[in-house]
Structures are given as structure tokens and as C-alpha cells.
Amino acid sequence: MNVLLISTYELGHQPLSLASPAAWLRRAGANVTCVDVSVTPLTEAMVANAGLIGISVPMHTATRLALTLLPRLRATAPEAFIVCYGLYAPLNASMLRAAGADCCLGGEVEAVLTAIWQRLAAGERPPSIDTIALHRLDLIPPDRSDLPPLNRYATLVTATEMRYAGYTEATRGCKHLCRHCPVVPVYNGRFRVVPRSTVLADIRAQVAAGARHITFGDPDFLNGPGHVLPIVRAMHAEFPDVTYDVTIKIEHILRYAHLLPELRATGCIMVVSAVEALDDEILARFAKRHTRADIVRAVELLRANDIALNATFVAFTPWTTRQRYRELLIGIAELGLIESVAPVQYGLRLLIPAGSRLLELPDVQALVGQFDPVALAYPWQHPDPAMDELQRQVMALAQASEQCGASRSSFYQRLLDLCDQIIGPGERPIVLPEPTPIPRLSEPWYCCAEPSGNQLITTFL
């Protein structure tokens, strides 16, 4: 019986979410085909020949794409057992099942997927039970053997060169409970480590395949400093010319400031951090556990250690007034972060998905409408209609700027002009210093962004 594992979108990375379960299933004896439909066409023959189909849904965009794909999978393979797995699967189980899935898995899914295949291979129909599995697994090295080569994925872009970028994870889940984060409803403050030998084996395989940069996709790389530091030390000792980037909370940048010199010395050239806002009231609503003053200090620390910051924001919220949005733009310029913010970040609108802790807030409960099964979020409208119109226009400008390769500084200037047009003239930065480009990955999208029109066109022949 054949197994088909499908990824719809994984932020331009070669999908670890296929490679890890593929290794488990192949070790058990399964014949597995992995297809990343953002890169490779999915054919009817692939689907029709599969007895077990797994679709990875680690983020909002991937889940929206899975919903468009599921009915076609079900029609092509009516007898197949279809599993959706990943962070967004259990939270959107009713919609995914209505579209054609048999069950939805979250958390540590490899062993559960393997058990489902074993029952199918034995001639049994597994129960259609949605599961969040948080037991500790002895994870094995991922199997990337039939995934597209790294030259089909995002690359690291610096001022002087481009590097093929690999992707791995040293930990899963997160210790923190930020209200808007999709990790929280599944892991609820828990995190799991991936064995060091497994992480290093995965890095080794990707370097052999051409990677000269590694993205560590952990929700927060410093949830377990004692676990991850030996990994980057060993990676640097074996591959001294390989660089890497990590995701770290502002709170942890401050708490573990003494570790930043070692991160830089071992090859860390960029930190992704969910800054989210420069307004303390909005940050408190998100339960981010940092303030604007903390952000200023974190920027200084990273700059002092020659580590670039890739800052992410939730620019449009119900509490983002015209003045607050302008203050965000001015603050980004005053902190010297124009090159640190991808255009899409200026247009991201707060998503309130199923299970979001934001729904604990009374004013959010009063604001949202009924859950939208197509958008996979609770809808809300800004009390100022001009802000919703501005958000739409900013996203359109961001997509156009990315497509034509405009610089971030030129986008920023156009954004200021757009604000003047839609919400009226306002304050601008007194001095806009000439920015210095920072290292960045060539895929600018973001896990909590609404999918673009092009992304909603799935490849299925």
C-alpha cells in the first residue's frame, strides 16, 4: 500500500514536515512518495495509487490551500485514508474533515501516522479519531531523498552573495503562551527537544546537498539553551563556513544577552523576532511579555553583536488607530529597522484562529463574528473603515513591490505616501538614513499571513 505525503506551502523551505514522517514510515516498511505542490505538480496517478494520504498543515496559508485540495483528493482516491497533520489540523478539524479528511493530528505526529499505516497495511480501517499527541518521541533523521533540490527553495541573500538554505528544527512547541500564537493551543506551554544527533545528521545531509546556510525553525531557539548551544557548536566545528538564522523572543534576547557573542561566533547572522508592535497596550493584549523599551534594548544588543534582525509585526489590529500605525512606521525608521522589515509585515492583519487565546479577552469576544470556515478565522472589522482599506492597499503594495524587486527603503517611502492618501497627511521621520541591506531569505511571506491569490492556485493535474 502506497503512502502519499503532501506539503502545500512551508515558507519557501524544503518541507521538514514531509521528511520526518517519511523517515518513520519508510523505516516501518512503507512505500512513501513526498510531493511539495508549491514546487512539484501533483498528478492524479500519485493520488489514485495511494492508500494513505497525509497533508501537512503547519500554518494558516497551508491549511487554506489544503482545504482547496482535499475535495479533489477525495474524488480521485475515494477509498484512501486521508490525514491532515500539523499545528492547524486539530484546531480546524471540522472544516478539514468536511472537505474530505478522515482524521486530524497535531503535536508529535510521526508515531501516530506510522501506526495508522500499519493498521491499513494489515487490512484494517483505522478509527477516524482526531488526536493531539504530545508524548516524547525519539526522533530519527529526516528522509529528504525524494524532495526537490534546495535550488528550488528560498535562498539566503546577502550584500555580496546568495546561498542555498536548508531548514531544520532543534525543538518543537514553546514554553510561552502569547495570546495570538498558533503554537499555544496545541502545545500549551510545552516544548519537546529533537535529539542532537538527529539535528546534526539532518544538517549534515543538507550541507551535502548544497546548503551553505541553515534556518532553525524552532518557535523559540532559546527555550532550551542547554540543548541548542551544543548543536550550533558542533555544526560550526564541522562546517565553519555555514551560517544560520534562528527565531528568538525579545524577552529571550534580553535574558540571554550573554549568549549572543557565541551565537555570532558559531555562524548566526540573523535573528527572527516577533516584535509584533511598538505600542505597549497592544503588546500587553498579545501577552508578549516585552515592552517598547525592551525592543529598543534588543535591537541595540543584536546590532552590537553584528547579528541582523528580521522583525515581524501584526501591523493591523482592532486597536491600531491611524495615529498608532503612523507611530509604528516612525518607530521602525527611528530604530533603523527599515531594512529589517519585509514589506508584507506592514500589512499583516490580526488573524484570530480557532483556539486562539485572544478569545479570552472580553473586548475581542464582543468584536468578532461567527467563525468563518473558509477564512479559518473569526472575522472582525476595524471601527475605522479607513484602516481596513489601508490594510488592503498596503498588502497590494507589498505584493507588487516584492514582485518587481523594489528595495525596502523605496517601499517604505511609497508606504508613507499611501498613508497620506488614505488616512490623511501625518508626521514623517525627520531624517531617513540611508539603509544598509541586511542578510535575508528570498521568501518574504509569513506563516500567519493570509494567502495571496497566486498561492491559492494549487498545482494538481
Short mmCIF file of C-alpha atoms in Angstrom, two decimals:
data_model
loop_
_atom_site.label_atom_id
_atom_site.label_comp_id
_atom_site.label_asym_id
_atom_site.label_seq_id
_atom_site.Cartn_x
_atom_site.Cartn_y
_atom_site.Cartn_z
CA MET A 1 0.00 0.00 0.00
CA ASN A 2 1.44 3.37 -1.08
CA VAL A 3 1.69 6.44 1.11
CA LEU A 4 1.50 9.95 -0.33
CA LEU A 5 2.68 12.86 1.84
CA ILE A 6 1.78 16.35 0.60
CA SER A 7 3.02 19.80 1.57
CA THR A 8 1.14 22.80 0.19
CA TYR A 9 3.37 25.59 1.49
CA GLU A 10 6.16 25.85 4.05
CA LEU A 11 7.51 29.40 3.77
CA GLY A 12 9.83 28.52 0.91
CA HIS A 13 11.65 25.83 2.88
CA GLN A 14 12.19 22.25 1.77
CA PRO A 15 9.44 20.67 3.91
CA LEU A 16 10.73 19.02 7.06
CA SER A 17 7.07 18.19 7.74
CA LEU A 18 7.28 15.59 4.97
CA ALA A 19 10.84 14.43 5.51
CA SER A 20 10.43 13.50 9.18
CA PRO A 21 7.28 11.31 8.90
CA ALA A 22 8.66 9.85 5.65
CA ALA A 23 11.66 8.55 7.56
CA TRP A 24 9.43 6.90 10.18
CA LEU A 25 7.11 5.35 7.60
CA ARG A 26 9.95 4.05 5.42
CA ARG A 27 11.66 2.55 8.45
CA ALA A 28 8.41 0.66 9.11
CA GLY A 29 8.40 -0.63 5.52
CA ALA A 30 6.05 1.80 3.78
CA ASN A 31 6.46 2.90 0.17
CA VAL A 32 6.32 6.71 0.52
CA THR A 33 6.10 9.46 -2.08
CA CYS A 34 6.60 13.07 -0.94
CA VAL A 35 5.19 15.93 -3.01
CA ASP A 36 5.59 19.63 -2.30
CA VAL A 37 2.86 21.11 -4.51
CA SER A 38 4.35 24.59 -4.21
CA VAL A 39 7.23 23.26 -6.32
CA THR A 40 6.16 19.98 -7.97
CA PRO A 41 2.91 19.12 -9.81
CA LEU A 42 0.67 16.60 -8.09
CA THR A 43 -0.71 14.09 -10.59
CA GLU A 44 -3.90 12.07 -10.46
CA ALA A 45 -1.84 8.87 -10.68
CA MET A 46 0.06 9.75 -7.49
CA VAL A 47 -3.23 10.25 -5.66
CA ALA A 48 -5.09 7.28 -7.14
CA ASN A 49 -2.33 4.86 -6.18
CA ALA A 50 -2.19 5.92 -2.52
CA GLY A 51 -3.93 4.08 0.30
CA LEU A 52 -2.79 6.62 2.90
CA ILE A 53 -2.54 10.34 2.13
CA GLY A 54 -1.07 12.78 4.63
CA ILE A 55 -1.32 16.55 4.18
CA SER A 56 0.90 18.81 6.25
CA VAL A 57 -0.88 21.91 7.62
CA PRO A 58 1.66 23.68 9.85
CA MET A 59 0.33 27.20 9.28
CA HIS A 60 -2.65 29.26 8.16
CA THR A 61 -1.75 29.52 4.48
CA ALA A 62 -1.01 25.79 4.21
CA THR A 63 -4.38 24.97 5.77
CA ARG A 64 -6.28 27.23 3.41
CA LEU A 65 -4.53 25.55 0.50
CA ALA A 66 -5.28 22.09 1.92
CA LEU A 67 -8.98 22.93 2.04
CA THR A 68 -8.96 23.65 -1.69
CA LEU A 69 -7.08 20.43 -2.40
CA LEU A 70 -8.95 17.96 -0.18
CA PRO A 71 -12.15 17.58 -2.25
CA ARG A 72 -10.10 16.76 -5.33
CA LEU A 73 -8.03 14.22 -3.40
CA ARG A 74 -11.17 12.57 -2.07
CA ALA A 75 -12.77 12.44 -5.51
CA THR A 76 -9.63 10.90 -7.05
CA ALA A 77 -8.98 8.40 -4.24
CA PRO A 78 -12.37 7.71 -2.59
CA GLU A 79 -11.07 4.72 -0.60
CA ALA A 80 -7.85 6.33 0.65
CA PHE A 81 -7.43 7.22 4.32
CA ILE A 82 -6.63 10.93 4.40
CA VAL A 83 -4.89 12.50 7.38
CA CYS A 84 -4.22 16.20 7.94
CA TYR A 85 -1.41 16.83 10.42
CA GLY A 86 0.35 19.83 11.91
CA LEU A 87 -0.40 22.77 14.20
CA TYR A 88 -3.53 23.84 12.36
CA ALA A 89 -5.01 20.36 11.84
CA PRO A 90 -6.72 19.67 15.20
CA LEU A 91 -7.90 23.27 15.54
CA ASN A 92 -9.62 23.16 12.15
CA ALA A 93 -10.62 19.50 12.23
CA SER A 94 -14.31 20.03 11.48
CA MET A 95 -13.58 22.02 8.32
CA LEU A 96 -10.84 19.68 7.14
CA ARG A 97 -13.00 16.62 7.72
CA ALA A 98 -15.92 18.22 5.90
CA ALA A 99 -13.59 18.81 2.94
CA GLY A 100 -12.51 15.17 2.81
CA ALA A 101 -10.06 14.32 5.61
CA ASP A 102 -10.62 11.21 7.75
CA CYS A 103 -8.75 12.49 10.82
CA CYS A 104 -6.56 15.33 12.03
CA LEU A 105 -3.36 15.07 14.07
CA GLY A 106 -1.38 17.68 16.00
CA GLY A 107 1.82 17.71 18.01
CA GLU A 108 4.27 14.83 17.71
CA VAL A 109 2.62 13.01 14.82
CA GLU A 110 5.25 10.61 13.44
CA ALA A 111 4.40 7.61 15.61
CA VAL A 112 0.64 8.08 15.14
CA LEU A 113 0.98 8.31 11.37
CA THR A 114 3.09 5.17 11.36
CA ALA A 115 0.52 3.32 13.47
CA ILE A 116 -2.23 4.36 11.04
CA TRP A 117 -0.22 2.98 8.11
CA GLN A 118 0.44 -0.29 9.95
CA ARG A 119 -3.28 -0.83 10.51
CA LEU A 120 -4.06 -0.05 6.88
CA ALA A 121 -1.29 -2.37 5.70
CA ALA A 122 -2.80 -5.11 7.88
CA GLY A 123 -6.13 -4.67 6.12
CA GLU A 124 -7.84 -2.74 8.91
CA ARG A 125 -9.56 0.63 8.67
CA PRO A 126 -8.16 2.91 11.41
CA PRO A 127 -10.64 4.80 13.57
CA SER A 128 -11.26 8.39 12.46
CA ILE A 129 -10.09 9.97 15.72
CA ASP A 130 -8.57 13.44 15.91
CA THR A 131 -5.51 13.44 18.16
CA ILE A 132 -3.05 15.86 19.71
CA ALA A 133 -0.01 13.73 20.58
CA LEU A 134 2.46 15.32 22.99
CA HIS A 135 4.35 12.27 24.17
CA ARG A 136 8.12 12.43 23.75
CA LEU A 137 9.46 10.76 20.63
CA ASP A 138 12.98 9.56 19.90
CA LEU A 139 13.01 11.34 16.57
CA ILE A 140 15.18 9.92 13.81
CA PRO A 141 16.95 11.79 10.98
CA PRO A 142 14.51 13.03 8.33
CA ASP A 143 14.50 11.42 4.89
CA ARG A 144 14.68 14.11 2.20
CA SER A 145 15.63 11.73 -0.61
CA ASP A 146 12.67 12.43 -2.91
CA LEU A 147 12.14 16.11 -2.13
CA PRO A 148 13.02 18.77 -4.74
CA PRO A 149 16.62 20.02 -4.54
CA LEU A 150 17.49 23.06 -2.45
CA ASN A 151 17.90 25.24 -5.53
CA ARG A 152 14.08 25.13 -5.87
CA TYR A 153 13.62 26.80 -2.49
CA ALA A 154 14.35 30.09 -0.75
CA THR A 155 17.94 31.25 -0.67
CA LEU A 156 19.88 33.43 1.73
CA VAL A 157 20.57 36.80 0.13
CA THR A 158 23.40 38.98 1.43
CA ALA A 159 25.03 42.12 0.06
CA THR A 160 27.66 40.01 -1.71
CA GLU A 161 26.21 36.55 -2.47
CA MET A 162 23.32 34.11 -2.46
CA ARG A 163 23.43 30.82 -0.55
CA TYR A 164 21.23 27.74 -0.73
CA ALA A 165 19.39 27.49 2.57
CA GLY A 166 18.47 24.35 4.47
CA TYR A 167 15.89 24.08 7.25
CA THR A 168 15.76 22.06 10.45
CA GLU A 169 14.36 22.19 13.98
CA ALA A 170 16.12 21.50 17.26
CA THR A 171 12.96 21.84 19.36
CA ARG A 172 9.20 21.79 18.90
CA GLY A 173 6.47 23.62 20.76
CA CYS A 174 7.13 26.58 23.03
CA LYS A 175 7.23 27.40 26.74
CA HIS A 176 5.34 30.64 26.24
CA LEU A 177 1.64 31.48 25.96
CA CYS A 178 1.41 34.51 23.66
CA ARG A 179 -2.29 35.04 23.04
CA HIS A 180 -2.15 35.28 19.25
CA CYS A 181 0.30 32.42 18.63
CA PRO A 182 -0.93 29.24 16.84
CA VAL A 183 1.58 27.06 18.72
CA VAL A 184 -0.13 27.68 22.06
CA PRO A 185 -3.48 25.88 21.50
CA VAL A 186 -1.63 22.66 20.61
CA TYR A 187 1.41 22.65 22.91
CA ASN A 188 0.00 24.84 25.72
CA GLY A 189 3.37 25.91 27.11
CA ARG A 190 5.23 22.64 26.49
CA PHE A 191 8.13 22.01 24.19
CA ARG A 192 9.99 18.94 23.02
CA VAL A 193 13.64 18.58 22.06
CA VAL A 194 14.86 16.81 18.94
CA PRO A 195 17.90 14.59 19.69
CA ARG A 196 21.13 16.43 18.94
CA SER A 197 22.40 13.59 16.81
CA THR A 198 19.22 13.75 14.71
CA VAL A 199 19.51 17.51 14.17
CA LEU A 200 23.19 17.25 13.23
CA ALA A 201 22.51 14.36 10.86
CA ASP A 202 19.83 16.44 9.15
CA ILE A 203 22.17 19.42 8.86
CA ARG A 204 24.93 17.19 7.51
CA ALA A 205 22.65 15.78 4.82
CA GLN A 206 21.52 19.25 3.73
CA VAL A 207 25.07 20.60 3.59
CA ALA A 208 25.97 17.61 1.43
CA ALA A 209 23.06 18.61 -0.82
CA GLY A 210 24.44 22.13 -1.21
CA ALA A 211 23.19 24.12 1.77
CA ARG A 212 25.52 26.85 2.99
CA HIS A 213 23.00 28.35 5.38
CA ILE A 214 20.61 26.70 7.84
CA THR A 215 17.36 28.09 9.18
CA PHE A 216 16.44 26.75 12.60
CA GLY A 217 12.64 26.89 12.59
CA ASP A 218 12.10 26.39 16.33
CA PRO A 219 9.32 28.66 17.64
CA ASP A 220 11.94 29.97 20.05
CA PHE A 221 15.54 28.81 19.74
CA LEU A 222 16.36 29.74 23.34
CA ASN A 223 13.56 27.80 25.01
CA GLY A 224 16.32 25.32 25.83
CA PRO A 225 19.77 26.97 25.61
CA GLY A 226 21.50 23.94 27.11
CA HIS A 227 20.15 21.80 24.28
CA VAL A 228 20.72 24.06 21.28
CA LEU A 229 24.12 25.55 22.03
CA PRO A 230 25.97 22.21 21.73
CA ILE A 231 24.25 21.74 18.37
CA VAL A 232 25.47 25.01 16.86
CA ARG A 233 28.92 24.48 18.37
CA ALA A 234 29.15 21.08 16.71
CA MET A 235 27.74 22.40 13.44
CA HIS A 236 30.28 25.21 13.37
CA ALA A 237 33.16 22.86 14.19
CA GLU A 238 32.20 20.59 11.30
CA PHE A 239 31.08 23.29 8.85
CA PRO A 240 32.80 26.55 9.81
CA ASP A 241 31.65 28.35 6.66
CA VAL A 242 27.95 27.53 7.12
CA THR A 243 25.83 30.36 8.52
CA TYR A 244 22.47 30.09 10.25
CA ASP A 245 19.46 32.03 11.50
CA VAL A 246 17.17 31.44 14.47
CA THR A 247 13.93 32.74 15.95
CA ILE A 248 14.18 34.29 19.43
CA LYS A 249 11.65 36.21 21.53
CA ILE A 250 12.56 39.77 22.54
CA GLU A 251 12.30 38.58 26.12
CA HIS A 252 14.93 35.90 25.50
CA ILE A 253 17.26 38.24 23.61
CA LEU A 254 17.44 40.28 26.80
CA ARG A 255 17.57 37.34 29.21
CA TYR A 256 20.27 35.53 27.26
CA ALA A 257 22.22 38.53 26.03
CA HIS A 258 25.39 36.87 27.29
CA LEU A 259 24.90 34.10 24.70
CA LEU A 260 24.72 36.40 21.69
CA PRO A 261 28.52 36.58 21.19
CA GLU A 262 28.69 32.78 21.00
CA LEU A 263 25.77 32.61 18.60
CA ARG A 264 27.55 35.08 16.32
CA ALA A 265 30.87 33.25 16.67
CA THR A 266 29.26 29.97 15.60
CA GLY A 267 27.74 31.48 12.45
CA CYS A 268 24.43 33.10 13.45
CA ILE A 269 23.96 36.07 11.13
CA MET A 270 20.24 36.76 11.63
CA VAL A 271 17.60 36.54 14.35
CA VAL A 272 13.91 36.50 13.53
CA SER A 273 11.88 38.02 16.34
CA ALA A 274 8.12 38.51 16.66
CA VAL A 275 8.25 42.15 17.71
CA GLU A 276 4.54 42.43 16.76
CA ALA A 277 4.02 46.06 17.82
CA LEU A 278 5.74 49.13 19.20
CA ASP A 279 2.77 50.04 21.36
CA ASP A 280 2.79 48.77 24.94
CA GLU A 281 -1.00 48.41 25.16
CA ILE A 282 -1.15 46.16 22.09
CA LEU A 283 1.84 44.16 23.32
CA ALA A 284 0.05 43.59 26.64
CA ARG A 285 -3.06 42.36 24.85
CA PHE A 286 -0.91 39.85 22.98
CA ALA A 287 0.76 38.78 26.27
CA LYS A 288 4.14 39.17 24.58
CA ARG A 289 5.95 39.86 27.88
CA HIS A 290 8.03 42.64 26.35
CA THR A 291 7.66 46.40 26.00
CA ARG A 292 8.76 49.02 23.52
CA ALA A 293 11.73 49.76 25.78
CA ASP A 294 12.68 46.08 25.67
CA ILE A 295 12.54 46.18 21.86
CA VAL A 296 14.90 49.15 21.79
CA ARG A 297 17.36 47.31 24.02
CA ALA A 298 17.11 44.09 21.98
CA VAL A 299 17.85 46.00 18.77
CA GLU A 300 20.92 47.51 20.41
CA LEU A 301 22.15 44.11 21.62
CA LEU A 302 21.80 42.43 18.26
CA ARG A 303 23.46 45.33 16.49
CA ALA A 304 26.35 45.30 18.96
CA ASN A 305 26.90 41.63 18.19
CA ASP A 306 26.65 42.08 14.39
CA ILE A 307 23.50 39.95 14.16
CA ALA A 308 20.83 41.19 11.78
CA LEU A 309 17.25 41.44 12.99
CA ASN A 310 14.35 40.21 10.88
CA ALA A 311 11.44 41.81 12.72
CA THR A 312 7.87 40.59 12.29
CA PHE A 313 4.76 42.58 13.14
CA VAL A 314 1.00 42.31 13.40
CA ALA A 315 0.55 45.76 11.94
CA PHE A 316 -3.25 45.93 11.81
CA THR A 317 -5.28 45.08 14.89
CA PRO A 318 -8.65 46.36 16.20
CA TRP A 319 -6.62 48.66 18.47
CA THR A 320 -4.35 50.07 15.74
CA THR A 321 -5.58 53.62 15.22
CA ARG A 322 -4.38 55.91 12.44
CA GLN A 323 -2.00 57.53 14.90
CA ARG A 324 -0.67 54.22 16.19
CA TYR A 325 0.01 52.99 12.67
CA ARG A 326 1.95 56.14 11.88
CA GLU A 327 3.84 55.75 15.16
CA LEU A 328 4.74 52.21 14.11
CA LEU A 329 6.19 53.44 10.82
CA ILE A 330 8.07 56.26 12.50
CA GLY A 331 9.37 53.93 15.22
CA ILE A 332 10.70 51.48 12.65
CA ALA A 333 12.62 54.29 10.95
CA GLU A 334 13.93 55.77 14.21
CA LEU A 335 15.21 52.34 15.29
CA GLY A 336 16.99 51.95 11.95
CA LEU A 337 14.90 48.88 11.09
CA ILE A 338 13.64 49.73 7.60
CA GLU A 339 15.90 47.06 6.10
CA SER A 340 14.88 44.64 8.85
CA VAL A 341 11.17 44.62 7.97
CA ALA A 342 9.85 42.83 4.89
CA PRO A 343 7.10 44.77 3.07
CA VAL A 344 4.44 42.16 3.88
CA GLN A 345 4.96 42.85 7.58
CA TYR A 346 3.48 46.35 7.25
CA GLY A 347 0.20 44.88 6.01
CA LEU A 348 -0.41 41.85 8.21
CA ARG A 349 -3.87 41.87 9.75
CA LEU A 350 -4.53 40.10 13.05
CA LEU A 351 -5.82 36.58 12.47
CA ILE A 352 -7.91 35.08 15.26
CA PRO A 353 -7.92 31.34 14.50
CA ALA A 354 -9.79 28.57 16.24
CA GLY A 355 -8.49 28.06 19.77
CA SER A 356 -6.84 31.48 19.97
CA ARG A 357 -6.23 32.77 23.49
CA LEU A 358 -7.27 36.20 22.23
CA LEU A 359 -10.84 34.93 22.59
CA GLU A 360 -10.31 35.08 26.35
CA LEU A 361 -10.45 38.89 26.16
CA PRO A 362 -13.99 40.28 26.61
CA ASP A 363 -13.49 43.06 24.05
CA VAL A 364 -12.36 40.51 21.47
CA GLN A 365 -15.42 38.37 22.18
CA ALA A 366 -17.60 41.42 21.60
CA LEU A 367 -15.74 42.32 18.41
CA VAL A 368 -15.62 39.08 16.41
CA GLY A 369 -18.32 37.47 14.32
CA GLN A 370 -19.09 33.79 13.84
CA PHE A 371 -16.11 31.63 12.86
CA ASP A 372 -15.56 31.73 9.10
CA PRO A 373 -14.83 28.16 7.86
CA VAL A 374 -13.41 29.46 4.59
CA ALA A 375 -11.08 32.09 6.05
CA LEU A 376 -10.35 29.79 9.04
CA ALA A 377 -10.61 32.72 11.42
CA TYR A 378 -13.04 34.76 13.47
CA PRO A 379 -13.82 37.83 11.34
CA TRP A 380 -13.55 41.33 12.69
CA GLN A 381 -13.88 44.82 11.27
CA HIS A 382 -11.89 47.82 12.33
CA PRO A 383 -14.02 50.54 13.96
CA ASP A 384 -12.38 52.96 11.49
CA PRO A 385 -13.21 51.72 7.94
CA ALA A 386 -10.24 53.67 6.56
CA MET A 387 -7.90 51.36 8.48
CA ASP A 388 -9.34 48.27 6.79
CA GLU A 389 -8.97 49.97 3.41
CA LEU A 390 -5.40 50.95 4.27
CA GLN A 391 -4.58 47.36 5.18
CA ARG A 392 -5.85 46.09 1.83
CA GLN A 393 -3.88 48.71 -0.06
CA VAL A 394 -0.70 48.05 1.93
CA MET A 395 -0.87 44.33 1.15
CA ALA A 396 -1.36 45.07 -2.54
CA LEU A 397 1.60 47.45 -2.49
CA ALA A 398 3.73 44.88 -0.65
CA GLN A 399 2.97 42.14 -3.19
CA ALA A 400 3.68 44.47 -6.12
CA SER A 401 6.94 45.64 -4.53
CA GLU A 402 8.15 42.09 -3.93
CA GLN A 403 7.30 41.06 -7.48
CA CYS A 404 9.21 43.94 -9.05
CA GLY A 405 12.18 43.64 -6.67
CA ALA A 406 11.83 47.11 -5.15
CA SER A 407 14.13 47.91 -2.26
CA ARG A 408 12.71 48.03 1.23
CA SER A 409 13.57 51.71 1.57
CA SER A 410 11.73 52.59 -1.63
CA PHE A 411 8.74 50.54 -0.48
CA TYR A 412 8.79 52.42 2.83
CA GLN A 413 8.64 55.77 1.04
CA ARG A 414 5.71 54.59 -1.08
CA LEU A 415 4.01 53.35 2.07
CA LEU A 416 4.25 56.79 3.64
CA ASP A 417 2.67 58.26 0.51
CA LEU A 418 -0.11 55.66 0.63
CA CYS A 419 -0.87 56.53 4.26
CA ASP A 420 -1.16 60.20 3.32
CA GLN A 421 -3.66 59.30 0.60
CA ILE A 422 -5.91 57.03 2.67
CA ILE A 423 -5.77 58.26 6.26
CA GLY A 424 -4.60 61.81 5.67
CA PRO A 425 -1.24 63.59 5.92
CA GLY A 426 0.70 62.96 9.09
CA GLU A 427 4.07 63.01 10.74
CA ARG A 428 7.05 61.55 8.89
CA PRO A 429 10.53 60.71 10.13
CA ILE A 430 12.65 63.84 10.26
CA VAL A 431 15.69 62.04 8.90
CA LEU A 432 15.56 58.84 6.89
CA PRO A 433 19.12 57.46 6.99
CA GLU A 434 20.46 55.56 4.00
CA PRO A 435 19.81 51.93 4.94
CA THR A 436 22.33 49.12 4.73
CA PRO A 437 20.88 45.87 3.36
CA ILE A 438 20.83 43.00 5.84
CA PRO A 439 21.00 39.24 5.21
CA ARG A 440 17.54 37.87 4.42
CA LEU A 441 15.81 34.87 2.94
CA SER A 442 14.36 35.31 -0.54
CA GLU A 443 10.87 34.11 0.51
CA PRO A 444 9.17 37.13 2.10
CA TRP A 445 5.86 35.61 3.19
CA TYR A 446 4.90 34.89 6.77
CA CYS A 447 3.21 31.96 8.49
CA CYS A 448 0.25 33.97 9.81
CA ALA A 449 -0.38 35.95 6.62
CA GLU A 450 -3.47 35.44 4.52
CA PRO A 451 -2.54 33.51 1.36
CA SER A 452 -2.01 35.55 -1.77
CA GLY A 453 -4.06 34.98 -4.91
CA ASN A 454 -1.18 33.12 -6.55
CA GLN A 455 -0.77 30.82 -3.54
CA LEU A 456 -4.43 29.83 -3.67
CA ILE A 457 -3.86 28.24 -7.09
CA THR A 458 -2.81 24.69 -6.18
CA THR A 459 -0.97 22.50 -8.65
CA PHE A 460 -3.00 19.39 -9.39
CA LEU A 461 -3.03 17.77 -12.82
#
